[in-house]
């Protein structure tokens, strides 16, 4: 959730590697107690969205240079839809940005929702899938030849590798730019030398 950490990672990656073909944004926390990141951003928003946005923008020039390449973001639908639109408007044809919901997965994501060993924990385990199965949809978006063959961009997928339609706010066109602009302005406020999105 630290923007300085994201920046440091991106700089180190670019200093060591000349190509990047797959970026999977998969950091996530859920329903945690209220807290602020070092940057003063609510922790869940900082981790699940702002850091993904910032990392993607810092690595996007390398992803474009390395094309064909792919960006897979877990559940961040508005970000992915706007990113895909911007890439298309820029004339970038070989960077495939898609997103997915992994399903209800047996991981520590639920640790703030109820205590481990509780009846709800056991019920969740009954209806959930393994971490390995939870990874399949993002691996499909990151590696399947079908993504390029069918020119799949800006789409939302659910387990196991099935296309789906966003609902509610995630389906709204007006919120795409609103979230994008808010996030860009927030990052510029927190990281003064950030030049802004390259798309």
Tab-separated table of C-alpha atoms in Angstrom:
chain	number	residue	atom	x	y	z
A	1	UNK	CA	0.000	0.000	0.000
A	2	UNK	CA	3.052	2.251	0.042
A	3	UNK	CA	3.428	4.364	-3.087
A	4	UNK	CA	7.141	4.792	-2.345
A	5	UNK	CA	7.495	1.011	-2.296
A	6	UNK	CA	5.636	0.728	-5.614
A	7	UNK	CA	7.910	3.357	-7.160
A	8	UNK	CA	11.039	1.658	-5.816
A	9	UNK	CA	9.937	-1.711	-7.199
A	10	UNK	CA	9.141	-0.275	-10.640
A	11	UNK	CA	12.493	1.507	-10.833
A	12	UNK	CA	14.391	-1.612	-9.792
A	13	UNK	CA	12.472	-3.754	-12.283
A	14	UNK	CA	13.189	-1.361	-15.163
A	15	UNK	CA	16.864	-1.207	-14.233
A	16	UNK	CA	17.160	-5.002	-14.382
A	17	UNK	CA	14.871	-6.002	-17.254
A	18	UNK	CA	14.378	-4.745	-20.787
A	19	UNK	CA	11.021	-6.448	-21.397
A	20	UNK	CA	7.749	-7.041	-19.554
A	21	UNK	CA	5.014	-9.109	-21.151
A	22	UNK	CA	2.681	-9.901	-18.245
A	23	UNK	CA	1.638	-7.731	-15.300
A	24	UNK	CA	-0.851	-9.225	-12.837
A	25	UNK	CA	-2.194	-6.771	-10.245
A	26	UNK	CA	-3.284	-9.150	-7.493
A	27	UNK	CA	-2.669	-7.414	-4.153
A	28	UNK	CA	-5.807	-7.306	-2.056
A	29	UNK	CA	-7.229	-6.896	1.416
A	30	UNK	CA	-10.883	-6.904	2.431
A	31	UNK	CA	-13.064	-5.435	5.170
A	32	UNK	CA	-10.078	-4.570	7.340
A	33	UNK	CA	-10.314	-2.233	10.331
A	34	UNK	CA	-10.066	1.415	9.319
A	35	UNK	CA	-6.529	2.593	8.875
A	36	UNK	CA	-4.382	4.832	6.716
A	37	UNK	CA	-1.356	3.970	4.619
A	38	UNK	CA	1.929	5.862	5.032
A	39	UNK	CA	0.593	8.132	2.276
A	40	UNK	CA	-2.576	8.925	4.256
A	41	UNK	CA	-4.866	6.856	2.019
A	42	UNK	CA	-7.442	4.430	3.448
A	43	UNK	CA	-5.673	1.070	3.518
A	44	UNK	CA	-8.062	-1.013	1.413
A	45	UNK	CA	-8.332	1.630	-1.326
A	46	UNK	CA	-4.564	2.170	-1.220
A	47	UNK	CA	-3.829	-1.552	-1.598
A	48	UNK	CA	-6.595	-2.726	-3.914
A	49	UNK	CA	-6.655	0.198	-6.328
A	50	UNK	CA	-4.228	3.109	-5.955
A	51	UNK	CA	-1.086	0.943	-5.843
A	52	UNK	CA	-2.275	-1.071	-8.862
A	53	UNK	CA	-2.966	2.086	-10.841
A	54	UNK	CA	0.407	3.617	-9.958
A	55	UNK	CA	2.397	0.447	-10.674
A	56	UNK	CA	0.669	-0.027	-14.017
A	57	UNK	CA	1.347	3.563	-15.075
A	58	UNK	CA	5.033	3.280	-14.118
A	59	UNK	CA	5.445	0.037	-16.076
A	60	UNK	CA	3.139	0.843	-19.002
A	61	UNK	CA	5.853	2.249	-21.309
A	62	UNK	CA	7.808	-0.996	-20.897
A	63	UNK	CA	4.656	-3.077	-21.479
A	64	UNK	CA	3.986	-1.098	-24.671
A	65	UNK	CA	7.580	-1.512	-25.846
A	66	UNK	CA	7.429	-5.258	-25.113
A	67	UNK	CA	4.091	-5.845	-26.880
A	68	UNK	CA	2.345	-8.134	-27.239
A	69	UNK	CA	1.806	-7.871	-23.512
A	70	UNK	CA	-0.983	-8.208	-20.989
A	71	UNK	CA	-2.270	-6.450	-17.898
A	72	UNK	CA	-4.557	-8.478	-15.646
A	73	UNK	CA	-6.119	-6.733	-12.666
A	74	UNK	CA	-8.069	-8.622	-10.045
A	75	UNK	CA	-11.602	-7.212	-9.709
A	76	UNK	CA	-10.687	-3.563	-10.513
A	77	UNK	CA	-13.241	-3.219	-13.303
A	78	UNK	CA	-13.500	0.580	-13.719
A	79	UNK	CA	-9.717	0.943	-13.879
A	80	UNK	CA	-9.377	-1.791	-16.508
A	81	UNK	CA	-12.181	-0.487	-18.695
A	82	UNK	CA	-10.757	3.050	-18.728
A	83	UNK	CA	-7.188	1.813	-19.264
A	84	UNK	CA	-8.293	-0.278	-22.235
A	85	UNK	CA	-10.154	2.696	-23.753
A	86	UNK	CA	-7.093	4.915	-23.346
A	87	UNK	CA	-4.757	2.374	-24.906
A	88	UNK	CA	-7.089	2.072	-27.891
A	89	UNK	CA	-7.329	5.867	-28.241
A	90	UNK	CA	-3.521	6.060	-28.189
A	91	UNK	CA	-3.338	3.480	-30.994
A	92	UNK	CA	-1.789	0.776	-28.795
A	93	UNK	CA	-3.124	-2.442	-30.286
A	94	UNK	CA	-1.032	-5.186	-28.691
A	95	UNK	CA	-1.446	-4.481	-24.963
A	96	UNK	CA	-4.377	-6.496	-23.653
A	97	UNK	CA	-5.858	-5.140	-20.399
A	98	UNK	CA	-8.502	-7.305	-18.749
A	99	UNK	CA	-9.779	-7.974	-15.237
A	100	UNK	CA	-11.332	-10.812	-13.314
A	101	UNK	CA	-13.019	-11.884	-10.124
A	102	UNK	CA	-11.215	-14.949	-8.747
A	103	UNK	CA	-14.295	-16.287	-6.942
A	104	UNK	CA	-14.624	-17.075	-3.244
A	105	UNK	CA	-11.169	-18.445	-2.560
A	106	UNK	CA	-9.791	-20.168	0.543
A	107	UNK	CA	-7.121	-17.600	1.448
A	108	UNK	CA	-6.489	-15.194	4.313
A	109	UNK	CA	-8.497	-12.481	2.524
A	110	UNK	CA	-11.379	-13.092	4.960
A	111	UNK	CA	-9.252	-12.769	8.112
A	112	UNK	CA	-10.895	-9.476	9.129
A	113	UNK	CA	-14.439	-10.691	8.511
A	114	UNK	CA	-14.681	-13.395	11.172
A	115	UNK	CA	-12.416	-15.366	13.439
A	116	UNK	CA	-10.570	-18.380	12.118
A	117	UNK	CA	-12.280	-21.596	13.156
A	118	UNK	CA	-15.716	-19.990	13.458
A	119	UNK	CA	-18.835	-21.548	11.947
A	120	UNK	CA	-18.762	-18.876	9.212
A	121	UNK	CA	-15.197	-19.915	8.421
A	122	UNK	CA	-16.340	-23.498	7.895
A	123	UNK	CA	-19.327	-22.423	5.781
A	124	UNK	CA	-17.059	-20.267	3.613
A	125	UNK	CA	-14.669	-23.173	3.149
A	126	UNK	CA	-17.551	-25.367	2.005
A	127	UNK	CA	-18.590	-22.924	-0.744
A	128	UNK	CA	-15.133	-21.686	-1.711
A	129	UNK	CA	-12.483	-22.880	-4.125
A	130	UNK	CA	-8.805	-23.575	-3.563
A	131	UNK	CA	-6.167	-20.908	-4.102
A	132	UNK	CA	-4.968	-22.925	-7.102
A	133	UNK	CA	-8.427	-22.844	-8.725
A	134	UNK	CA	-8.785	-19.180	-7.757
A	135	UNK	CA	-5.682	-18.409	-9.817
A	136	UNK	CA	-6.958	-20.093	-12.989
A	137	UNK	CA	-8.973	-17.191	-14.415
A	138	UNK	CA	-6.179	-14.655	-14.125
A	139	UNK	CA	-3.738	-17.211	-15.527
A	140	UNK	CA	-6.099	-17.708	-18.471
A	141	UNK	CA	-6.165	-13.942	-19.112
A	142	UNK	CA	-2.384	-13.734	-18.715
A	143	UNK	CA	-1.366	-16.726	-20.848
A	144	UNK	CA	-4.097	-18.076	-23.123
A	145	UNK	CA	-3.489	-17.599	-26.873
A	146	UNK	CA	-7.230	-16.872	-27.166
A	147	UNK	CA	-6.752	-13.400	-25.673
A	148	UNK	CA	-4.733	-12.266	-28.663
A	149	UNK	CA	-6.523	-14.457	-31.206
A	150	UNK	CA	-9.939	-13.046	-30.216
A	151	UNK	CA	-8.602	-9.547	-29.414
A	152	UNK	CA	-10.039	-9.637	-25.881
A	153	UNK	CA	-9.565	-6.236	-24.235
A	154	UNK	CA	-11.247	-4.329	-21.425
A	155	UNK	CA	-13.253	-7.378	-20.426
A	156	UNK	CA	-14.331	-8.840	-17.090
A	157	UNK	CA	-14.006	-12.569	-16.422
A	158	UNK	CA	-15.201	-14.861	-13.622
A	159	UNK	CA	-14.261	-18.453	-12.653
A	160	UNK	CA	-13.258	-20.455	-14.420
A	161	UNK	CA	-12.209	-18.314	-17.364
A	162	UNK	CA	-15.753	-17.254	-18.283
A	163	UNK	CA	-16.613	-13.802	-19.694
A	164	UNK	CA	-19.088	-11.829	-17.603
A	165	UNK	CA	-20.837	-8.461	-17.631
A	166	UNK	CA	-20.072	-5.884	-14.925
A	167	UNK	CA	-23.043	-4.770	-12.831
A	168	UNK	CA	-23.967	-1.579	-11.006
A	169	UNK	CA	-21.338	1.160	-10.742
A	170	UNK	CA	-18.758	-1.102	-12.408
A	171	UNK	CA	-20.894	-1.021	-15.571
A	172	UNK	CA	-21.241	2.773	-15.556
A	173	UNK	CA	-19.392	4.795	-18.178
A	174	UNK	CA	-19.545	8.047	-16.195
A	175	UNK	CA	-17.567	6.596	-13.289
A	176	UNK	CA	-14.651	5.450	-15.471
A	177	UNK	CA	-13.157	8.903	-15.906
A	178	UNK	CA	-14.208	10.022	-12.431
A	179	UNK	CA	-12.177	7.253	-10.745
A	180	UNK	CA	-9.261	7.678	-13.161
A	181	UNK	CA	-8.981	11.437	-12.586
A	182	UNK	CA	-9.401	11.104	-8.828
A	183	UNK	CA	-6.647	8.484	-8.652
A	184	UNK	CA	-4.267	10.434	-10.888
A	185	UNK	CA	-4.725	13.593	-8.821
A	186	UNK	CA	-4.267	11.644	-5.590
A	187	UNK	CA	-0.992	10.097	-6.765
A	188	UNK	CA	0.295	13.481	-7.967
A	189	UNK	CA	-0.519	14.917	-4.538
A	190	UNK	CA	1.350	12.128	-2.736
A	191	UNK	CA	4.243	11.725	-5.233
A	192	UNK	CA	5.139	15.244	-6.448
A	193	UNK	CA	7.506	14.018	-9.196
A	194	UNK	CA	4.842	11.756	-10.743
A	195	UNK	CA	4.363	12.981	-14.305
A	196	UNK	CA	0.971	11.394	-14.788
A	197	UNK	CA	-0.384	8.516	-16.810
A	198	UNK	CA	1.337	7.858	-20.155
A	199	UNK	CA	-2.096	7.213	-21.709
